[in-house]
PDB file of C-alpha atoms in Angstrom:
ATOM      1  CA  UNK A 614       5.541 -19.005 -21.238  1.00  0.00           C
ATOM      2  CA  UNK A 615       6.288 -20.388 -17.831  1.00  0.00           C
ATOM      3  CA  UNK A 616       4.414 -19.749 -14.590  1.00  0.00           C
ATOM      4  CA  UNK A 617       6.655 -16.836 -13.594  1.00  0.00           C
ATOM      5  CA  UNK A 618       6.115 -15.097 -16.934  1.00  0.00           C
ATOM      6  CA  UNK A 619       2.325 -15.400 -16.648  1.00  0.00           C
ATOM      7  CA  UNK A 620       2.409 -14.061 -13.083  1.00  0.00           C
ATOM      8  CA  UNK A 621       4.613 -11.147 -14.135  1.00  0.00           C
ATOM      9  CA  UNK A 622       2.282 -10.292 -17.028  1.00  0.00           C
ATOM     10  CA  UNK A 623      -0.742 -10.301 -14.715  1.00  0.00           C
ATOM     11  CA  UNK A 624       1.081  -8.084 -12.213  1.00  0.00           C
ATOM     12  CA  UNK A 625       2.086  -5.631 -14.971  1.00  0.00           C
ATOM     13  CA  UNK A 626      -1.522  -5.283 -16.127  1.00  0.00           C
ATOM     14  CA  UNK A 627      -2.821  -4.646 -12.616  1.00  0.00           C
ATOM     15  CA  UNK A 628       0.020  -2.269 -11.684  1.00  0.00           C
ATOM     16  CA  UNK A 629      -0.175  -0.288 -14.943  1.00  0.00           C
ATOM     17  CA  UNK A 630      -3.938   0.096 -14.689  1.00  0.00           C
ATOM     18  CA  UNK A 631      -3.855   1.101 -11.035  1.00  0.00           C
ATOM     19  CA  UNK A 632      -1.153   3.711 -11.639  1.00  0.00           C
ATOM     20  CA  UNK A 633      -2.900   5.099 -14.737  1.00  0.00           C
ATOM     21  CA  UNK A 634      -6.504   5.125 -13.610  1.00  0.00           C
ATOM     22  CA  UNK A 635      -6.541   4.665  -9.860  1.00  0.00           C
ATOM     23  CA  UNK A 636      -8.810   1.642 -10.172  1.00  0.00           C
ATOM     24  CA  UNK A 637      -8.692  -1.554 -12.151  1.00  0.00           C
ATOM     25  CA  UNK A 638     -10.907  -1.519 -15.232  1.00  0.00           C
ATOM     26  CA  UNK A 639     -13.016  -4.646 -15.856  1.00  0.00           C
ATOM     27  CA  UNK A 640     -11.227  -5.535 -19.114  1.00  0.00           C
ATOM     28  CA  UNK A 641      -7.792  -5.303 -17.529  1.00  0.00           C
ATOM     29  CA  UNK A 642      -8.962  -7.218 -14.476  1.00  0.00           C
ATOM     30  CA  UNK A 643     -10.228 -10.011 -16.738  1.00  0.00           C
ATOM     31  CA  UNK A 644      -6.900 -10.133 -18.608  1.00  0.00           C
ATOM     32  CA  UNK A 645      -5.006 -10.338 -15.322  1.00  0.00           C
ATOM     33  CA  UNK A 646      -7.373 -13.038 -14.074  1.00  0.00           C
ATOM     34  CA  UNK A 647      -6.813 -15.141 -17.205  1.00  0.00           C
ATOM     35  CA  UNK A 648      -3.038 -14.744 -16.924  1.00  0.00           C
ATOM     36  CA  UNK A 649      -3.195 -15.747 -13.247  1.00  0.00           C
ATOM     37  CA  UNK A 650      -5.124 -18.895 -14.191  1.00  0.00           C
ATOM     38  CA  UNK A 651      -2.549 -19.672 -16.857  1.00  0.00           C
ATOM     39  CA  UNK A 652       0.204 -19.186 -14.263  1.00  0.00           C
ATOM     40  CA  UNK A 653      -1.425 -21.814 -12.053  1.00  0.00           C
ATOM     41  CA  UNK A 654      -1.756 -24.241 -14.963  1.00  0.00           C
ATOM     42  CA  UNK A 655       1.836 -23.656 -16.008  1.00  0.00           C
ATOM     43  CA  UNK A 656       3.062 -24.167 -12.433  1.00  0.00           C
ATOM     44  CA  UNK A 657       1.195 -27.474 -12.220  1.00  0.00           C
ATOM     45  CA  UNK A 658       2.675 -28.582 -15.550  1.00  0.00           C
ATOM     46  CA  UNK A 659       6.173 -27.558 -14.476  1.00  0.00           C
ATOM     47  CA  UNK A 660       5.816 -29.484 -11.209  1.00  0.00           C
ATOM     48  CA  UNK A 661       4.516 -32.542 -13.032  1.00  0.00           C
ATOM     49  CA  UNK A 662       7.416 -32.445 -15.495  1.00  0.00           C
ATOM     50  CA  UNK A 663       9.928 -31.964 -12.682  1.00  0.00           C
ATOM     51  CA  UNK A 664       8.597 -35.045 -10.932  1.00  0.00           C
ATOM     52  CA  UNK A 665       8.789 -37.007 -14.162  1.00  0.00           C
ATOM     53  CA  UNK A 666       5.186 -38.113 -13.945  1.00  0.00           C
ATOM     54  CA  UNK A 667       2.192 -37.549 -16.114  1.00  0.00           C
ATOM     55  CA  UNK A 668      -1.156 -36.561 -14.603  1.00  0.00           C
ATOM     56  CA  UNK A 669      -3.771 -39.315 -14.469  1.00  0.00           C
ATOM     57  CA  UNK A 670      -6.193 -39.202 -17.349  1.00  0.00           C
ATOM     58  CA  UNK A 671      -9.838 -39.930 -16.832  1.00  0.00           C
TER      59      UNK A 671
END
């Protein structure tokens, strides 16, 4: 999945839960949080690949 797909999945979870229950349940919030973190990681990877550089390894 790319960054946009992870973001969309997180948004779907939050939107679906809010519409169904009026408030975000802890389990769904955690899923959305994980997907948001994956979106950030994917965006960083995509940017790195687009620049043609590899991140420095420690």
